[in-house]
PDB file of C-alpha atoms in Angstrom:
ATOM      1  CA  MET X 266      60.241 133.133 172.533  1.00 49.00           C
ATOM      2  CA  SER X 267      59.847 128.854 171.902  1.00 54.00           C
ATOM      3  CA  THR X 268      61.127 125.932 173.451  1.00 59.00           C
ATOM      4  CA  GLU X 269      61.816 122.574 172.978  1.00 77.00           C
ATOM      5  CA  HIS X 270      62.134 118.891 174.743  1.00 82.00           C
ATOM      6  CA  ARG X 271      61.550 115.377 174.304  1.00 86.00           C
ATOM      7  CA  VAL X 272      58.894 112.755 175.636  1.00 87.00           C
ATOM      8  CA  ILE X 273      58.044 109.173 175.108  1.00 89.00           C
ATOM      9  CA  VAL X 274      54.345 108.506 174.160  1.00 88.00           C
ATOM     10  CA  SER X 275      53.125 104.813 174.168  1.00 87.00           C
ATOM     11  CA  GLY X 276      56.735 104.233 172.826  1.00 87.00           C
ATOM     12  CA  ILE X 277      57.419 106.201 170.487  1.00 89.00           C
ATOM     13  CA  THR X 278      60.069 109.163 170.869  1.00 89.00           C
ATOM     14  CA  VAL X 279      58.348 112.725 170.140  1.00 90.00           C
ATOM     15  CA  ASP X 280      60.226 115.952 169.459  1.00 90.00           C
ATOM     16  CA  ILE X 281      58.021 119.106 170.960  1.00 91.00           C
ATOM     17  CA  TYR X 282      58.950 122.671 170.417  1.00 87.00           C
ATOM     18  CA  ARG X 283      56.720 124.818 172.072  1.00 88.00           C
ATOM     19  CA  LYS X 284      56.336 128.700 170.004  1.00 82.00           C
ATOM     20  CA  ASP X 285      53.790 132.116 170.022  1.00 82.00           C
ATOM     21  CA  ILE X 286      51.382 129.921 167.538  1.00 84.00           C
ATOM     22  CA  LYS X 287      46.955 129.758 168.251  1.00 83.00           C
ATOM     23  CA  ASN X 288      47.294 126.448 167.458  1.00 86.00           C
ATOM     24  CA  LEU X 289      48.976 122.508 168.017  1.00 89.00           C
ATOM     25  CA  HIS X 290      50.277 121.381 164.898  1.00 87.00           C
ATOM     26  CA  LEU X 291      51.967 117.336 165.035  1.00 90.00           C
ATOM     27  CA  GLY X 292      54.107 115.925 161.874  1.00 86.00           C
ATOM     28  CA  VAL X 293      55.968 112.662 160.840  1.00 86.00           C
ATOM     29  CA  TYR X 294      59.018 113.467 158.931  1.00 79.00           C
ATOM     30  CA  PRO X 295      60.890 111.006 156.690  1.00 69.00           C
ATOM     31  CA  PRO X 296      63.706 110.016 156.459  1.00 66.00           C
ATOM     32  CA  ASN X 297      63.160 107.706 159.656  1.00 73.00           C
ATOM     33  CA  GLY X 298      59.697 109.139 160.476  1.00 82.00           C
ATOM     34  CA  ARG X 299      60.620 111.512 163.406  1.00 84.00           C
ATOM     35  CA  VAL X 300      57.659 112.751 165.790  1.00 90.00           C
ATOM     36  CA  ARG X 301      57.348 116.295 165.892  1.00 89.00           C
ATOM     37  CA  VAL X 302      54.633 118.188 167.895  1.00 91.00           C
ATOM     38  CA  ALA X 303      54.537 121.968 167.673  1.00 89.00           C
ATOM     39  CA  ALA X 304      52.382 123.732 170.437  1.00 89.00           C
ATOM     40  CA  PRO X 305      50.986 127.000 171.924  1.00 89.00           C
ATOM     41  CA  LEU X 306      53.145 127.770 174.571  1.00 88.00           C
ATOM     42  CA  ALA X 307      50.291 127.826 177.133  1.00 88.00           C
ATOM     43  CA  VAL X 308      49.775 123.758 176.463  1.00 89.00           C
ATOM     44  CA  SER X 309      50.789 121.201 178.127  1.00 89.00           C
ATOM     45  CA  ASP X 310      52.625 117.759 178.525  1.00 89.00           C
ATOM     46  CA  GLU X 311      50.173 115.614 179.268  1.00 91.00           C
ATOM     47  CA  ALA X 312      47.754 117.687 176.660  1.00 91.00           C
ATOM     48  CA  ILE X 313      50.028 117.291 173.558  1.00 91.00           C
ATOM     49  CA  ARG X 314      50.710 113.436 175.608  1.00 91.00           C
ATOM     50  CA  LEU X 315      46.537 113.123 174.653  1.00 93.00           C
ATOM     51  CA  ALA X 316      46.959 114.690 171.656  1.00 91.00           C
ATOM     52  CA  VAL X 317      49.521 112.592 169.853  1.00 92.00           C
ATOM     53  CA  ILE X 318      48.029 109.280 171.291  1.00 93.00           C
ATOM     54  CA  GLY X 319      44.783 109.979 169.717  1.00 92.00           C
ATOM     55  CA  LYS X 320      46.778 110.302 166.074  1.00 91.00           C
ATOM     56  CA  LEU X 321      48.663 107.139 166.719  1.00 91.00           C
ATOM     57  CA  GLY X 322      47.558 105.154 164.144  1.00 91.00           C
ATOM     58  CA  TRP X 323      48.033 107.911 162.107  1.00 90.00           C
ATOM     59  CA  ILE X 324      51.475 108.010 163.112  1.00 91.00           C
ATOM     60  CA  LYS X 325      52.258 103.975 162.854  1.00 89.00           C
ATOM     61  CA  ARG X 326      51.159 104.632 159.189  1.00 87.00           C
ATOM     62  CA  GLN X 327      53.644 107.709 158.340  1.00 83.00           C
ATOM     63  CA  ARG X 328      56.725 105.818 159.671  1.00 84.00           C
ATOM     64  CA  LEU X 329      55.934 102.348 157.981  1.00 82.00           C
ATOM     65  CA  LYS X 330      55.816 103.991 154.777  1.00 76.00           C
ATOM     66  CA  PHE X 331      58.518 105.489 155.468  1.00 71.00           C
ATOM     67  CA  GLN X 332      60.524 102.353 156.574  1.00 70.00           C
ATOM     68  CA  ASN X 333      59.217 101.237 153.036  1.00 68.00           C
ATOM     69  CA  GLN X 334      60.206 104.350 151.277  1.00 63.00           C
ATOM     70  CA  PRO X 335      62.862 102.714 148.302  1.00 60.00           C
ATOM     71  CA  ARG X 336      66.820 104.076 149.141  1.00 60.00           C
ATOM     72  CA  GLN X 337      69.999 103.759 147.180  1.00 61.00           C
ATOM     73  CA  SER X 338      72.268 102.130 148.247  1.00 60.00           C
ATOM     74  CA  ALA X 339      76.485 103.474 149.252  1.00 68.00           C
ATOM     75  CA  ARG X 340      77.750 104.613 145.808  1.00 73.00           C
ATOM     76  CA  GLN X 341      80.582 102.757 144.615  1.00 85.00           C
ATOM     77  CA  MET X 342      80.621 105.699 141.567  1.00 90.00           C
ATOM     78  CA  VAL X 343      81.663 102.395 138.901  1.00 92.00           C
ATOM     79  CA  SER X 344      79.944 102.451 135.659  1.00 93.00           C
ATOM     80  CA  GLY X 345      76.321 101.103 135.802  1.00 93.00           C
ATOM     81  CA  GLU X 346      75.505 102.720 138.857  1.00 92.00           C
ATOM     82  CA  THR X 347      72.062 104.600 138.756  1.00 91.00           C
ATOM     83  CA  HIS X 348      71.648 108.227 140.091  1.00 92.00           C
ATOM     84  CA  TYR X 349      69.456 110.995 140.413  1.00 92.00           C
ATOM     85  CA  PHE X 350      69.823 114.748 138.498  1.00 95.00           C
ATOM     86  CA  MET X 351      66.080 116.686 138.090  1.00 95.00           C
ATOM     87  CA  GLY X 352      63.922 114.858 139.196  1.00 92.00           C
ATOM     88  CA  LYS X 353      65.166 112.143 136.484  1.00 93.00           C
ATOM     89  CA  ALA X 354      67.207 108.687 136.477  1.00 92.00           C
ATOM     90  CA  TYR X 355      70.872 108.690 134.267  1.00 95.00           C
ATOM     91  CA  ARG X 356      73.221 105.845 134.431  1.00 95.00           C
ATOM     92  CA  LEU X 357      76.958 106.833 135.507  1.00 95.00           C
ATOM     93  CA  LYS X 358      79.276 105.374 133.074  1.00 96.00           C
ATOM     94  CA  VAL X 359      83.199 107.000 134.135  1.00 96.00           C
ATOM     95  CA  GLU X 360      85.174 106.970 131.184  1.00 95.00           C
ATOM     96  CA  ALA X 361      89.548 107.844 131.817  1.00 95.00           C
ATOM     97  CA  SER X 362      90.213 111.436 131.197  1.00 94.00           C
ATOM     98  CA  ASN X 363      93.213 113.816 132.639  1.00 94.00           C
ATOM     99  CA  HIS X 364      90.550 116.577 133.220  1.00 93.00           C
ATOM    100  CA  SER X 365      87.431 115.888 136.073  1.00 95.00           C
ATOM    101  CA  GLN X 366      84.092 116.959 134.836  1.00 96.00           C
ATOM    102  CA  ILE X 367      80.439 115.849 134.338  1.00 96.00           C
ATOM    103  CA  ASN X 368      78.600 115.083 131.562  1.00 95.00           C
ATOM    104  CA  LEU X 369      75.096 114.444 130.627  1.00 95.00           C
ATOM    105  CA  ARG X 370      74.271 112.497 127.332  1.00 93.00           C
ATOM    106  CA  GLY X 371      71.229 112.229 126.502  1.00 88.00           C
ATOM    107  CA  SER X 372      68.401 111.493 128.515  1.00 86.00           C
ATOM    108  CA  ARG X 373      70.100 108.057 129.936  1.00 92.00           C
ATOM    109  CA  HIS X 374      73.337 108.633 130.912  1.00 96.00           C
ATOM    110  CA  LEU X 375      75.576 110.624 133.375  1.00 96.00           C
ATOM    111  CA  ILE X 376      79.475 110.775 132.376  1.00 97.00           C
ATOM    112  CA  LEU X 377      82.251 110.894 134.819  1.00 97.00           C
ATOM    113  CA  ASN X 378      85.833 111.857 132.815  1.00 96.00           C
ATOM    114  CA  CYS X 379      88.750 111.019 135.890  1.00 95.00           C
ATOM    115  CA  LYS X 380      91.554 109.767 136.065  1.00 95.00           C
ATOM    116  CA  ASN X 381      92.162 106.342 136.518  1.00 92.00           C
ATOM    117  CA  ASP X 382      93.606 106.372 140.409  1.00 93.00           C
ATOM    118  CA  LYS X 383      90.706 109.028 141.137  1.00 93.00           C
ATOM    119  CA  THR X 384      88.742 107.038 144.362  1.00 94.00           C
ATOM    120  CA  SER X 385      85.105 106.276 144.818  1.00 93.00           C
ATOM    121  CA  GLU X 386      85.075 109.285 147.784  1.00 93.00           C
ATOM    122  CA  GLN X 387      86.672 111.895 145.289  1.00 95.00           C
ATOM    123  CA  LYS X 388      84.993 110.073 142.007  1.00 95.00           C
ATOM    124  CA  GLU X 389      81.806 111.257 144.565  1.00 94.00           C
ATOM    125  CA  ARG X 390      83.163 114.678 145.278  1.00 95.00           C
ATOM    126  CA  ILE X 391      83.299 115.791 141.756  1.00 96.00           C
ATOM    127  CA  LEU X 392      79.914 114.379 141.262  1.00 96.00           C
ATOM    128  CA  HIS X 393      78.593 116.468 143.945  1.00 95.00           C
ATOM    129  CA  ASP X 394      80.354 119.811 142.955  1.00 97.00           C
ATOM    130  CA  TRP X 395      78.226 119.028 139.570  1.00 97.00           C
ATOM    131  CA  TYR X 396      75.635 118.979 141.877  1.00 97.00           C
ATOM    132  CA  ARG X 397      76.543 122.211 143.358  1.00 97.00           C
ATOM    133  CA  ALA X 398      77.050 123.881 140.016  1.00 97.00           C
ATOM    134  CA  GLN X 399      73.925 123.092 138.589  1.00 97.00           C
ATOM    135  CA  LEU X 400      71.812 123.387 141.805  1.00 98.00           C
ATOM    136  CA  ARG X 401      73.227 126.704 142.247  1.00 98.00           C
ATOM    137  CA  THR X 402      72.087 128.132 139.468  1.00 98.00           C
ATOM    138  CA  THR X 403      68.436 126.224 138.944  1.00 98.00           C
ATOM    139  CA  VAL X 404      68.409 128.154 142.153  1.00 98.00           C
ATOM    140  CA  ASP X 405      69.135 131.672 141.303  1.00 98.00           C
ATOM    141  CA  VAL X 406      66.428 131.613 138.880  1.00 98.00           C
ATOM    142  CA  LEU X 407      64.300 130.622 140.999  1.00 98.00           C
ATOM    143  CA  LEU X 408      65.819 133.334 143.468  1.00 98.00           C
ATOM    144  CA  ASP X 409      65.060 135.975 140.634  1.00 97.00           C
ATOM    145  CA  LYS X 410      61.760 135.312 139.540  1.00 98.00           C
ATOM    146  CA  TRP X 411      60.050 134.892 142.840  1.00 98.00           C
ATOM    147  CA  LEU X 412      61.847 137.545 145.565  1.00 98.00           C
ATOM    148  CA  PRO X 413      59.791 140.415 143.537  1.00 97.00           C
ATOM    149  CA  VAL X 414      56.822 138.364 143.736  1.00 97.00           C
ATOM    150  CA  LEU X 415      57.446 138.012 147.963  1.00 97.00           C
ATOM    151  CA  ASN X 416      59.218 140.964 148.073  1.00 97.00           C
ATOM    152  CA  VAL X 417      62.095 139.447 150.137  1.00 97.00           C
ATOM    153  CA  SER X 418      65.752 140.250 150.423  1.00 96.00           C
ATOM    154  CA  PRO X 419      67.169 137.455 152.440  1.00 96.00           C
ATOM    155  CA  SER X 420      70.546 138.679 153.087  1.00 96.00           C
ATOM    156  CA  PHE X 421      72.775 134.507 152.478  1.00 96.00           C
ATOM    157  CA  CYS X 422      72.041 131.265 150.076  1.00 97.00           C
ATOM    158  CA  GLY X 423      74.112 128.779 150.343  1.00 97.00           C
ATOM    159  CA  ILE X 424      73.774 125.040 149.629  1.00 97.00           C
ATOM    160  CA  ARG X 425      75.389 122.344 151.622  1.00 94.00           C
ATOM    161  CA  LYS X 426      75.006 119.000 152.889  1.00 90.00           C
ATOM    162  CA  MET X 427      72.569 118.876 155.576  1.00 83.00           C
ATOM    163  CA  LYS X 428      71.468 116.214 157.513  1.00 73.00           C
ATOM    164  CA  THR X 429      68.384 116.722 158.699  1.00 69.00           C
ATOM    165  CA  ARG X 430      66.775 119.257 156.144  1.00 82.00           C
ATOM    166  CA  TRP X 431      65.499 119.900 153.051  1.00 91.00           C
ATOM    167  CA  GLY X 432      66.150 123.239 153.579  1.00 92.00           C
ATOM    168  CA  SER X 433      66.584 126.221 156.430  1.00 92.00           C
ATOM    169  CA  CYS X 434      65.779 129.503 157.164  1.00 94.00           C
ATOM    170  CA  ASN X 435      67.243 132.268 160.431  1.00 93.00           C
ATOM    171  CA  THR X 436      64.689 134.885 160.008  1.00 92.00           C
ATOM    172  CA  LYS X 437      67.100 137.047 162.573  1.00 92.00           C
ATOM    173  CA  THR X 438      69.225 136.600 159.151  1.00 95.00           C
ATOM    174  CA  ALA X 439      67.494 136.032 156.659  1.00 96.00           C
ATOM    175  CA  ARG X 440      69.921 133.558 156.184  1.00 96.00           C
ATOM    176  CA  ILE X 441      68.651 130.558 154.106  1.00 97.00           C
ATOM    177  CA  TRP X 442      70.509 127.090 153.406  1.00 97.00           C
ATOM    178  CA  LEU X 443      69.502 124.470 150.679  1.00 97.00           C
ATOM    179  CA  ASN X 444      70.697 120.254 151.087  1.00 94.00           C
ATOM    180  CA  LEU X 445      72.486 119.427 148.178  1.00 95.00           C
ATOM    181  CA  GLU X 446      70.618 116.374 147.678  1.00 92.00           C
ATOM    182  CA  LEU X 447      67.469 119.067 145.878  1.00 95.00           C
ATOM    183  CA  ALA X 448      69.764 118.183 142.886  1.00 96.00           C
ATOM    184  CA  LYS X 449      68.379 115.077 142.762  1.00 94.00           C
ATOM    185  CA  LYS X 450      65.008 116.441 143.055  1.00 94.00           C
ATOM    186  CA  SER X 451      62.862 117.934 139.878  1.00 94.00           C
ATOM    187  CA  PRO X 452      63.031 121.244 139.428  1.00 96.00           C
ATOM    188  CA  GLN X 453      59.170 121.398 140.955  1.00 97.00           C
ATOM    189  CA  CYS X 454      59.847 120.046 144.349  1.00 96.00           C
ATOM    190  CA  ILE X 455      63.582 122.535 144.368  1.00 97.00           C
ATOM    191  CA  GLU X 456      61.271 125.504 143.567  1.00 98.00           C
ATOM    192  CA  TYR X 457      58.728 124.092 146.298  1.00 97.00           C
ATOM    193  CA  ILE X 458      61.754 124.083 149.289  1.00 97.00           C
ATOM    194  CA  VAL X 459      62.317 128.065 147.738  1.00 98.00           C
ATOM    195  CA  VAL X 460      59.588 129.201 147.660  1.00 98.00           C
ATOM    196  CA  HIS X 461      58.848 127.661 151.382  1.00 97.00           C
ATOM    197  CA  GLU X 462      62.255 128.963 152.995  1.00 97.00           C
ATOM    198  CA  LEU X 463      61.543 132.846 151.243  1.00 98.00           C
ATOM    199  CA  ILE X 464      58.206 132.967 152.712  1.00 97.00           C
ATOM    200  CA  HIS X 465      60.054 131.759 156.395  1.00 96.00           C
ATOM    201  CA  LEU X 466      61.110 135.749 155.756  1.00 97.00           C
ATOM    202  CA  LEU X 467      57.375 136.856 156.137  1.00 97.00           C
ATOM    203  CA  GLU X 468      56.205 134.039 158.605  1.00 94.00           C
ATOM    204  CA  ARG X 469      58.705 132.355 160.712  1.00 89.00           C
ATOM    205  CA  HIS X 470      55.935 129.623 161.888  1.00 87.00           C
ATOM    206  CA  HIS X 471      54.362 126.582 160.431  1.00 85.00           C
ATOM    207  CA  ASN X 472      50.815 128.321 161.134  1.00 87.00           C
ATOM    208  CA  GLU X 473      47.626 129.010 159.880  1.00 89.00           C
ATOM    209  CA  ARG X 474      49.725 132.325 158.293  1.00 93.00           C
ATOM    210  CA  PHE X 475      52.765 130.647 156.662  1.00 93.00           C
ATOM    211  CA  MET X 476      50.204 128.136 155.110  1.00 93.00           C
ATOM    212  CA  ALA X 477      47.432 130.482 153.724  1.00 95.00           C
ATOM    213  CA  LEU X 478      50.795 132.582 151.918  1.00 97.00           C
ATOM    214  CA  MET X 479      52.175 128.672 150.605  1.00 96.00           C
ATOM    215  CA  ASP X 480      48.481 128.306 149.086  1.00 97.00           C
ATOM    216  CA  LEU X 481      48.007 131.888 147.981  1.00 97.00           C
ATOM    217  CA  HIS X 482      51.715 131.984 145.941  1.00 97.00           C
ATOM    218  CA  LEU X 483      52.033 127.760 145.784  1.00 96.00           C
ATOM    219  CA  GLY X 484      49.026 126.559 145.245  1.00 94.00           C
ATOM    220  CA  ASN X 485      49.796 123.155 144.689  1.00 95.00           C
ATOM    221  CA  TRP X 486      52.642 122.412 147.533  1.00 95.00           C
ATOM    222  CA  ARG X 487      51.377 119.778 149.209  1.00 92.00           C
ATOM    223  CA  VAL X 488      51.544 117.730 146.450  1.00 93.00           C
ATOM    224  CA  LEU X 489      54.926 118.913 146.093  1.00 93.00           C
ATOM    225  CA  ARG X 490      55.792 118.412 148.899  1.00 90.00           C
ATOM    226  CA  ASP X 491      54.582 114.389 149.072  1.00 84.00           C
ATOM    227  CA  GLU X 492      56.044 114.371 146.120  1.00 86.00           C
ATOM    228  CA  LEU X 493      59.287 115.653 147.677  1.00 84.00           C
ATOM    229  CA  ASN X 494      59.121 113.628 150.892  1.00 76.00           C
ATOM    230  CA  GLN X 495      57.865 110.108 149.257  1.00 71.00           C
ATOM    231  CA  GLY X 496      60.851 110.369 146.422  1.00 65.00           C
ATOM    232  CA  MET X 497      64.647 108.011 146.695  1.00 59.00           C
ATOM    233  CA  LEU X 498      66.154 108.629 149.531  1.00 56.00           C
ATOM    234  CA  ALA X 499      69.741 108.279 149.754  1.00 57.00           C
ATOM    235  CA  SER X 500      71.440 105.800 151.543  1.00 47.00           C
ATOM    236  CA  GLU X 501      72.495 108.442 154.325  1.00 47.00           C
ATOM    237  CA  GLU X 502      70.743 108.843 156.887  1.00 44.00           C
ATOM    238  CA  TRP X 503      69.458 112.691 157.110  1.00 39.00           C
ATOM    239  CA  ARG X 504      63.420 115.630 157.673  1.00 40.00           C
ATOM    240  CA  TYR X 505      61.361 117.970 155.900  1.00 41.00           C
TER     241      TYR X 505
END
């Protein structure tokens, strides 16, 4: 059982999720410093308000950090742009070809082959299709590694563009979705998200048991979480 609603505390919008948990958890999430409180079912709005007020200084510092976080400008898909793949920056080079494809050239260049009449949106679609295929390969390797370790069996693990999360897990259907943006992040950060979502099949909530399982299986997950949330963000408005 869970309920959710929204309140305003000292001018800050706070999303409240009441769940069957023991302790209150407060978080501030990128890209825009969204404030979220997961609270036990019996905790009142007033108690939550006081908890938020007690953390106002920390909340404001976290939100300022996200506001100052670097973001990519909107992509024009022209030679010379910087694009990210597996945690590394590459210079895009667009080359005329009758066949649309993406290749890496050395450690610095990402080559986009396509017809000259392709629009920026069509070029970006080619890049996103390549991102999807590369991320699919990486995720499949990680699933082969972690499913027997955690002894879980997701019914589905898909990749799509997501506006608000790095990943999601529906514990009732055992379906997992991963954000296509992860293709730009380091393999270690991708592994963190995969493990995070798989552990939700063992524990639905972000409670003490969930964190203990993360500590047991991926001891540096907090470092990877911070790396993921502090890296370059896309130009789109899209939290973990």
